[in-house]
Short mmCIF file of C-alpha atoms in Angstrom, two decimals:
data_model
loop_
_atom_site.label_atom_id
_atom_site.label_comp_id
_atom_site.label_asym_id
_atom_site.label_seq_id
_atom_site.Cartn_x
_atom_site.Cartn_y
_atom_site.Cartn_z
CA MET A 1 177.70 58.05 193.19
CA ARG A 2 174.91 60.64 193.07
CA ARG A 3 173.26 59.07 190.01
CA LYS A 4 173.33 55.53 191.39
CA ASN A 5 170.09 55.72 193.37
CA LEU A 6 168.24 57.38 190.49
CA PHE A 7 169.46 54.68 188.11
CA PHE A 8 168.23 51.82 190.27
CA VAL A 9 164.91 53.50 191.08
CA LEU A 10 164.18 53.91 187.41
CA MET A 11 165.41 50.40 186.64
CA ILE A 12 162.95 49.06 189.21
CA ILE A 13 160.17 51.09 187.59
CA PHE A 14 161.25 49.82 184.18
CA THR A 15 161.31 46.19 185.29
CA LEU A 16 158.15 46.04 187.40
CA VAL A 17 155.80 48.27 185.43
CA LEU A 18 156.94 47.12 182.01
CA SER A 19 156.78 43.48 183.02
CA ALA A 20 153.10 44.04 183.68
CA CYS A 21 152.68 45.85 180.35
CA SER A 22 154.56 43.31 178.27
CA GLY A 23 153.04 40.43 180.19
CA ASN A 24 149.67 40.98 178.55
CA LYS A 25 150.57 38.71 175.68
CA ALA A 26 147.08 37.45 175.08
CA SER A 27 145.92 40.75 173.62
CA ASN A 28 149.19 41.22 171.74
CA GLU A 29 149.04 37.78 170.14
CA ALA A 30 145.41 38.33 169.24
CA GLY A 31 146.50 41.27 167.12
CA ASN A 32 146.69 44.47 169.08
CA GLU A 33 145.96 47.24 166.59
CA ASN A 34 148.64 49.36 168.22
CA ASP A 35 151.29 46.81 167.21
CA LYS A 36 150.34 46.81 163.53
CA PRO A 37 151.90 49.30 161.10
CA LYS A 38 149.43 51.98 160.04
CA GLU A 39 149.16 53.18 156.48
CA GLU A 40 149.22 56.98 156.61
CA LYS A 41 147.35 59.03 154.05
CA GLY A 42 149.63 61.34 152.14
CA ASP A 43 147.80 64.52 153.21
CA GLU A 44 146.98 63.47 156.79
CA GLN A 45 148.56 65.76 159.38
CA VAL A 46 150.84 63.67 161.58
CA THR A 47 152.85 64.65 164.64
CA LEU A 48 155.84 62.48 165.53
CA ARG A 49 157.87 62.65 168.72
CA MET A 50 161.57 61.98 168.24
CA SER A 51 164.23 61.50 170.92
CA TRP A 52 168.01 61.46 170.85
CA TRP A 53 171.04 62.11 173.03
CA GLY A 54 174.14 64.09 172.16
CA SER A 55 176.10 67.34 172.23
CA GLN A 56 174.76 70.77 171.33
CA SER A 57 176.20 70.43 167.83
CA ARG A 58 174.22 67.20 167.34
CA HIS A 59 171.07 68.91 168.58
CA ASP A 60 171.57 71.73 166.07
CA GLN A 61 172.33 69.33 163.20
CA THR A 62 169.35 67.10 163.98
CA GLN A 63 167.00 70.07 164.13
CA ALA A 64 168.26 71.16 160.70
CA ILE A 65 167.57 67.64 159.38
CA ILE A 66 164.09 67.72 160.90
CA ASP A 67 163.44 71.11 159.29
CA LEU A 68 164.49 69.71 155.91
CA TYR A 69 162.19 66.70 156.30
CA GLU A 70 159.25 68.87 157.30
CA GLN A 71 159.83 71.10 154.26
CA GLU A 72 159.67 68.06 151.98
CA ASN A 73 156.77 66.53 153.94
CA PRO A 74 154.49 69.40 155.02
CA ASN A 75 151.95 66.98 156.49
CA VAL A 76 154.47 65.87 159.14
CA LYS A 77 155.44 67.74 162.30
CA ILE A 78 158.30 66.34 164.37
CA GLU A 79 158.57 67.28 168.04
CA PRO A 80 162.19 66.94 169.24
CA GLU A 81 163.12 65.53 172.66
CA PHE A 82 166.84 65.55 173.33
CA THR A 83 169.27 65.39 176.22
CA GLY A 84 172.85 64.38 176.98
CA PHE A 85 173.68 60.67 177.16
CA ASP A 86 173.70 60.81 180.97
CA GLY A 87 170.09 60.45 181.97
CA TYR A 88 168.79 59.60 178.49
CA PHE A 89 167.90 55.99 179.17
CA GLU A 90 166.59 56.78 182.64
CA LYS A 91 164.23 59.23 180.92
CA MET A 92 163.27 56.61 178.32
CA ALA A 93 162.64 54.05 181.09
CA ALA A 94 160.25 56.44 182.79
CA GLN A 95 158.44 57.09 179.49
CA ALA A 96 158.30 53.38 178.74
CA ALA A 97 156.76 52.74 182.14
CA GLY A 98 154.01 55.19 181.18
CA ASN A 99 153.60 53.58 177.72
CA ASN A 100 154.68 56.91 176.28
CA LEU A 101 157.87 56.30 174.30
CA PRO A 102 158.53 58.67 171.37
CA ASP A 103 157.63 57.51 167.83
CA ILE A 104 161.27 57.64 166.70
CA MET A 105 163.80 56.72 169.36
CA GLN A 106 167.56 56.90 169.15
CA GLN A 107 168.67 53.54 170.51
CA ASN A 108 172.01 52.11 171.64
CA PHE A 109 173.47 48.79 170.48
CA GLY A 110 174.07 46.09 173.07
CA GLU A 111 172.78 46.37 176.61
CA TYR A 112 169.97 48.86 175.99
CA LEU A 113 168.66 47.39 172.72
CA ASN A 114 168.56 43.95 174.34
CA GLN A 115 166.80 45.32 177.40
CA TYR A 116 164.02 46.85 175.30
CA ALA A 117 163.85 43.71 173.18
CA ASP A 118 163.43 41.58 176.30
CA LYS A 119 160.43 43.68 177.32
CA GLU A 120 158.97 43.45 173.79
CA LEU A 121 158.69 47.23 173.54
CA LEU A 122 160.05 47.73 170.02
CA THR A 123 158.46 47.24 166.61
CA ASP A 124 159.89 44.61 164.28
CA LEU A 125 160.93 46.73 161.28
CA THR A 126 161.29 43.77 158.92
CA GLU A 127 157.97 44.50 157.20
CA PHE A 128 159.00 48.08 156.44
CA VAL A 129 162.26 46.85 154.92
CA GLU A 130 160.58 44.11 152.89
CA LYS A 131 158.04 46.47 151.33
CA GLY A 132 160.66 49.15 150.67
CA THR A 133 159.50 51.82 153.10
CA ILE A 134 163.01 51.61 154.58
CA ASP A 135 165.56 51.01 151.82
CA VAL A 136 168.63 49.18 153.15
CA GLU A 137 169.91 47.88 149.82
CA GLY A 138 173.70 47.90 149.82
CA VAL A 139 174.04 47.93 153.61
CA SER A 140 176.15 45.01 154.81
CA ASP A 141 174.38 42.13 156.52
CA THR A 142 176.83 42.40 159.43
CA ILE A 143 175.81 45.99 160.13
CA MET A 144 172.10 45.17 159.82
CA GLU A 145 172.48 42.25 162.24
CA SER A 146 173.58 44.73 164.91
CA GLY A 147 169.98 45.93 165.08
CA THR A 148 168.53 42.42 165.22
CA LYS A 149 167.53 40.47 168.31
CA ASP A 150 165.87 37.04 168.32
CA GLY A 151 165.23 37.27 164.59
CA LYS A 152 163.50 40.66 164.79
CA LEU A 153 164.89 43.84 163.24
CA LEU A 154 164.47 46.29 166.10
CA GLY A 155 166.86 49.06 165.07
CA ILE A 156 168.17 50.62 161.87
CA PRO A 157 171.83 51.69 162.21
CA THR A 158 172.55 55.40 161.68
CA GLY A 159 176.15 54.85 160.59
CA THR A 160 179.37 53.01 161.37
CA ASN A 161 181.44 53.82 164.45
CA ALA A 162 184.51 52.63 166.34
CA LEU A 163 186.29 53.40 169.58
CA ALA A 164 189.19 55.79 169.09
CA ALA A 165 192.10 57.30 170.97
CA ILE A 166 191.55 61.00 170.31
CA TYR A 167 194.58 63.20 170.95
CA ASP A 168 195.80 66.79 170.84
CA LYS A 169 198.88 66.77 168.59
CA GLU A 170 200.06 70.20 169.77
CA MET A 171 200.09 69.20 173.44
CA LEU A 172 202.01 65.99 172.78
CA GLU A 173 204.61 67.76 170.62
CA LYS A 174 205.02 70.51 173.21
CA ALA A 175 205.71 67.87 175.87
CA GLY A 176 208.16 66.03 173.60
CA VAL A 177 205.96 62.93 173.45
CA PRO A 178 205.96 60.69 170.34
CA LEU A 179 202.62 60.75 168.53
CA PRO A 180 200.63 57.52 168.97
CA ASN A 181 199.83 55.22 166.07
CA GLU A 182 197.98 51.96 165.54
CA ASN A 183 200.96 49.99 166.93
CA TRP A 184 201.25 51.65 170.34
CA THR A 185 200.86 49.71 173.60
CA TRP A 186 199.29 50.36 176.99
CA GLU A 187 202.81 51.00 178.31
CA ASP A 188 203.30 53.63 175.59
CA TYR A 189 200.02 55.26 176.59
CA GLU A 190 200.94 55.41 180.29
CA ALA A 191 204.42 56.76 179.52
CA ALA A 192 203.01 59.46 177.24
CA ALA A 193 200.37 60.51 179.77
CA ASN A 194 202.87 60.66 182.62
CA LYS A 195 205.35 62.73 180.58
CA VAL A 196 202.70 65.27 179.54
CA HIS A 197 201.69 65.66 183.18
CA LYS A 198 205.31 66.17 184.22
CA GLU A 199 206.29 68.53 181.38
CA LEU A 200 203.15 70.64 181.03
CA GLY A 201 201.62 70.48 184.49
CA THR A 202 198.27 69.45 183.04
CA TYR A 203 196.52 66.12 183.19
CA GLY A 204 198.15 63.58 180.93
CA THR A 205 194.89 61.85 180.07
CA ARG A 206 191.21 61.82 180.81
CA LEU A 207 190.06 59.13 183.26
CA LEU A 208 188.99 56.16 181.13
CA GLU A 209 185.28 55.37 181.00
CA PRO A 210 184.97 51.72 182.11
CA LYS A 211 181.78 50.55 180.37
CA ASN A 212 183.31 50.64 176.88
CA ILE A 213 187.04 50.70 177.52
CA PHE A 214 187.12 47.65 179.79
CA GLU A 215 185.22 45.67 177.15
CA TYR A 216 187.96 46.61 174.65
CA TYR A 217 190.65 45.80 177.25
CA LEU A 218 189.18 42.30 177.60
CA ARG A 219 188.80 41.72 173.86
CA GLU A 220 192.38 42.83 173.23
CA GLN A 221 193.52 40.03 175.53
CA GLY A 222 191.22 37.44 173.97
CA PHE A 223 188.23 37.59 176.32
CA LYS A 224 184.65 38.91 176.23
CA MET A 225 182.55 40.83 178.72
CA PHE A 226 179.87 38.12 178.85
CA SER A 227 179.86 34.37 178.30
CA LYS A 228 178.37 32.98 175.10
CA ASP A 229 175.04 32.22 176.78
CA GLY A 230 174.99 35.59 178.54
CA LYS A 231 174.63 33.98 181.96
CA ASP A 232 178.08 34.82 183.31
CA LEU A 233 181.10 37.00 182.73
CA GLY A 234 183.22 36.02 179.74
CA TYR A 235 186.47 35.79 181.71
CA LYS A 236 187.46 33.70 184.74
CA ASP A 237 190.55 35.50 186.06
CA ASP A 238 189.63 38.57 188.12
CA LYS A 239 193.19 39.85 187.74
CA LEU A 240 192.15 41.22 184.34
CA LEU A 241 189.83 43.75 185.94
CA GLU A 242 192.21 44.23 188.87
CA ASP A 243 195.00 45.24 186.46
CA TYR A 244 192.67 47.59 184.58
CA TYR A 245 191.59 49.29 187.81
CA ALA A 246 195.20 49.45 189.05
CA MET A 247 196.43 51.14 185.87
CA ASN A 248 193.86 53.90 186.18
CA LYS A 249 194.17 54.22 189.96
CA GLU A 250 197.94 54.73 189.69
CA MET A 251 197.45 57.61 187.25
CA VAL A 252 194.74 59.19 189.40
CA ASP A 253 196.95 58.98 192.51
CA SER A 254 199.88 60.60 190.68
CA GLY A 255 197.73 63.39 189.27
CA THR A 256 198.25 62.21 185.70
CA ALA A 257 194.51 61.50 185.37
CA PRO A 258 191.65 63.33 187.09
CA GLY A 259 189.50 61.70 189.73
CA TYR A 260 185.73 61.51 189.69
CA ASP A 261 185.45 64.84 191.51
CA VAL A 262 186.65 66.44 188.27
CA ILE A 263 184.85 64.09 185.88
CA GLN A 264 181.50 64.74 187.54
CA GLN A 265 181.78 68.43 186.64
CA ILE A 266 181.75 67.55 182.93
CA LYS A 267 178.19 68.00 181.66
CA GLY A 268 178.78 67.67 177.92
CA VAL A 269 181.34 67.53 175.12
CA GLU A 270 181.90 71.28 175.46
CA ASP A 271 183.24 70.75 179.01
CA GLU A 272 185.71 67.96 178.21
CA LEU A 273 189.31 68.40 179.35
CA ILE A 274 190.76 67.92 175.85
CA VAL A 275 188.59 70.78 174.60
CA HIS A 276 190.19 73.18 177.08
CA GLY A 277 193.80 71.99 176.69
CA LYS A 278 193.80 70.26 180.07
CA SER A 279 194.41 66.75 178.72
CA PRO A 280 195.94 65.45 175.46
CA PHE A 281 194.00 62.16 175.41
CA ASP A 282 190.34 61.18 175.38
CA PHE A 283 189.18 57.66 174.51
CA ARG A 284 185.68 57.61 173.04
CA TRP A 285 183.64 56.88 169.88
CA SER A 286 184.97 58.14 166.55
CA ASN A 287 181.77 60.00 165.66
CA GLN A 288 182.48 62.45 168.52
CA VAL A 289 185.74 63.75 167.05
CA GLY A 290 183.87 66.42 165.13
CA ALA A 291 182.04 67.77 168.18
CA LEU A 292 185.25 67.76 170.24
CA SER A 293 187.29 69.48 167.50
CA SER A 294 184.57 72.08 166.99
CA ALA A 295 184.37 72.83 170.70
CA ALA A 296 188.19 72.95 170.98
CA GLY A 297 188.52 75.26 167.99
CA LYS A 298 191.26 73.08 166.50
CA GLN A 299 191.74 69.80 164.70
CA LEU A 300 192.09 66.80 167.00
CA GLU A 301 193.62 63.56 165.76
CA LEU A 302 192.61 59.95 166.29
CA THR A 303 194.11 56.49 166.18
CA MET A 304 193.31 53.00 167.43
CA LEU A 305 193.29 52.21 171.13
CA PRO A 306 196.57 50.90 172.59
CA GLY A 307 197.42 47.22 172.93
CA GLU A 308 199.72 44.59 171.46
CA ASN A 309 196.67 42.86 169.96
CA ASN A 310 194.42 45.82 169.25
CA ASP A 311 193.18 44.23 166.04
CA LYS A 312 191.44 41.72 168.34
CA GLY A 313 190.12 44.44 170.59
CA MET A 314 188.89 46.86 167.95
CA PHE A 315 185.44 46.40 166.40
CA LEU A 316 182.97 48.27 164.23
CA LYS A 317 179.66 49.16 165.76
CA PRO A 318 176.57 51.05 164.70
CA ALA A 319 177.05 54.58 166.01
CA MET A 320 173.48 54.26 167.23
CA LEU A 321 170.16 52.90 165.97
CA TRP A 322 166.73 54.25 165.13
CA SER A 323 163.89 52.27 166.72
CA ILE A 324 160.11 52.58 166.60
CA PRO A 325 158.27 51.60 169.81
CA LYS A 326 155.26 49.31 169.58
CA SER A 327 153.26 52.02 171.30
CA SER A 328 153.65 54.43 168.34
CA LYS A 329 150.42 55.19 166.49
CA HIS A 330 152.31 56.40 163.42
CA LYS A 331 154.75 53.63 162.59
CA GLU A 332 154.53 54.12 158.82
CA GLU A 333 155.44 57.81 159.01
CA ALA A 334 158.18 57.07 161.54
CA ALA A 335 159.62 54.48 159.14
CA LYS A 336 159.55 57.02 156.31
CA PHE A 337 161.64 59.43 158.36
CA ILE A 338 164.18 56.69 159.16
CA ASN A 339 164.40 55.93 155.44
CA PHE A 340 164.98 59.64 154.74
CA PHE A 341 167.75 59.74 157.33
CA LEU A 342 169.46 56.65 155.89
CA ASN A 343 169.23 57.47 152.18
CA ASN A 344 169.29 61.26 151.73
CA ILE A 345 172.77 62.67 151.16
CA LYS A 346 171.61 66.07 152.44
CA VAL A 347 171.26 64.49 155.89
CA TYR A 348 174.95 63.61 155.93
CA GLU A 349 175.97 66.94 154.45
CA ILE A 350 174.32 68.51 157.50
CA GLY A 351 175.43 65.99 160.12
CA GLY A 352 178.76 64.83 158.71
CA SER A 353 180.09 61.84 160.67
CA ASP A 354 178.31 62.81 163.91
CA ARG A 355 176.11 59.69 163.81
CA GLY A 356 178.80 57.57 162.20
CA VAL A 357 180.13 57.06 158.69
CA PRO A 358 177.26 56.60 156.19
CA LEU A 359 176.27 52.98 155.65
CA LYS A 360 175.86 53.21 151.88
CA GLN A 361 178.83 53.23 149.54
CA GLU A 362 177.21 55.59 147.04
CA ILE A 363 176.66 58.20 149.75
CA ARG A 364 180.23 57.87 151.02
CA GLU A 365 181.58 58.27 147.48
CA ALA A 366 179.35 61.28 146.76
CA MET A 367 180.48 62.98 149.98
CA ALA A 368 184.21 62.25 149.57
CA PRO A 369 185.19 65.32 147.48
CA ASN A 370 183.58 67.77 149.90
CA LEU A 371 184.39 66.27 153.28
CA SER A 372 185.61 68.55 156.05
CA GLU A 373 189.09 67.82 157.38
CA THR A 374 187.57 66.19 160.47
CA ASP A 375 185.13 64.00 158.54
CA LYS A 376 187.88 62.89 156.16
CA LYS A 377 189.94 61.76 159.15
CA VAL A 378 186.95 59.88 160.58
CA PHE A 379 186.16 58.22 157.23
CA ASP A 380 189.82 57.17 156.88
CA TYR A 381 189.85 55.92 160.46
CA ILE A 382 186.81 53.71 159.91
CA SER A 383 188.57 52.26 156.86
CA LEU A 384 191.63 51.54 159.03
CA VAL A 385 189.54 49.83 161.71
CA THR A 386 187.64 47.86 159.06
CA GLU A 387 190.96 46.28 158.06
CA ASN A 388 192.22 45.84 161.63
CA SER A 389 189.37 44.63 163.82
CA SER A 390 187.32 41.64 164.93
CA PRO A 391 183.55 41.01 164.91
CA ILE A 392 181.50 42.87 167.48
CA ASP A 393 180.20 40.96 170.53
CA SER A 394 176.41 40.84 170.60
CA ASN A 395 175.80 38.45 173.51
CA PHE A 396 174.64 41.14 175.93
CA PRO A 397 171.99 39.78 178.33
CA ALA A 398 168.85 41.82 178.95
CA SER A 399 170.21 42.87 182.35
CA SER A 400 173.64 43.90 181.01
CA ALA A 401 172.88 47.62 181.50
CA GLU A 402 172.70 46.94 185.23
CA VAL A 403 175.92 44.93 185.10
CA LEU A 404 177.78 47.72 183.32
CA GLN A 405 176.42 50.27 185.78
CA ALA A 406 177.83 48.12 188.59
CA LEU A 407 181.19 48.16 186.79
CA ALA A 408 181.10 51.97 186.67
CA ASP A 409 179.99 52.29 190.30
CA ILE A 410 182.80 50.05 191.51
CA ASP A 411 185.29 51.90 189.30
CA GLU A 412 184.31 55.06 191.16
CA LEU A 413 184.81 53.40 194.55
CA VAL A 414 188.23 52.13 193.52
CA MET A 415 189.34 55.52 192.18
CA TYR A 416 188.22 57.18 195.43
CA GLY A 417 190.25 54.61 197.38
CA GLU A 418 187.25 53.07 199.11
CA MET A 419 188.16 49.69 197.58
CA THR A 420 191.45 48.28 196.35
CA PRO A 421 191.65 47.16 192.70
CA GLU A 422 191.61 43.54 193.91
CA GLU A 423 188.54 44.10 196.07
CA GLY A 424 186.82 45.96 193.25
CA ALA A 425 187.41 43.12 190.78
CA LYS A 426 185.98 40.56 193.19
CA GLU A 427 183.02 42.78 194.07
CA PHE A 428 182.18 43.20 190.38
CA ARG A 429 182.03 39.45 189.87
CA LYS A 430 179.84 39.08 192.95
CA LYS A 431 177.45 41.82 191.78
CA THR A 432 177.32 40.41 188.27
CA THR A 433 176.52 36.91 189.54
CA GLU A 434 173.65 38.32 191.61
CA ILE A 435 172.25 40.31 188.67
CA LEU A 436 172.51 37.54 186.06
CA SER A 437 171.06 34.88 188.36
CA ARG A 438 167.74 36.68 188.91
#
């Protein structure tokens, strides 16, 4: 709960200060020069600030990509600003409040993109696409729509991603547990985790992260996180969340899964339990398999999340997005870098699948013969999910980040035993109603 106060302080800053900034529509509508793309001269020295979140391996890869771009564009200097995911958007909120967002900003689909869109902080990139500065030819309309809000293209996807059940094959075989596949159920998952804990004396699974996994849990049973109009939750029966909390609480109480006292010691991918042989399962995004395998020093496997209807639950998502804030004074040069990232095969040779599977077929085909074992597994996995998934939900209200934080906060209270699963489910609905009714 230590981050809760910081989150809400920064959210208040974000809401109050940015409301004042974005409320000055008269000057914006009159044609604020800062909102118009600038044509950069080819030899003009330009400095761009660029932010992203991720593991140390992503930091190293991104710096190598930046170095390559600067070699090919000696008039451009890119200043990196990176951190782990925890704290990234709090940092961005503080910078936004000071009208000081970086020129190129790694953005997240859903709650955060919609929040920035609601405050009118991001540049509509449509013009850059239409004039060819950013070449998206061959990218599916569905993927491009993931960066669109209210008819404005606010983010360019970096690659395709999907939730995955990542597992340590050696640990499961040592415990005599059948390897999971795309047809396994939640009961299979619990049985496997419990047996590993009993046989090996380790955790049988990592504690599930509620913000993403509960959304999947709902979809798999035919529901959505939010209603179609974004003004309410997308499910009526609180027993859905109660059952989700109860499943995790039971494993925490038995020692099969760690509690938050352990989870809060994890500061990055390199600290994860699966990396150190302390858990055979970790549910997270497919683009992180490479970083986990690298840190673990062995090949980790992946399959679809459990569930009798996981084809309904699974969905493809942009791994992340590149956005350009309206406050940037170098939009044209920022757009050129995004184009470089999207269309240069050398970028993917450096980064592999870390920011998702490449969006363009010709790049995927060119990379295929030389893929690492991990990247080949991720590419094959995205193909599997493509054939066994449902459309992504995009009806996240502007305040959904606050709703999902409430979900995580209550999850923590339930796991610590300060609320029962039933009380937690009811409290989440109450908090959500308060947030969405503002």
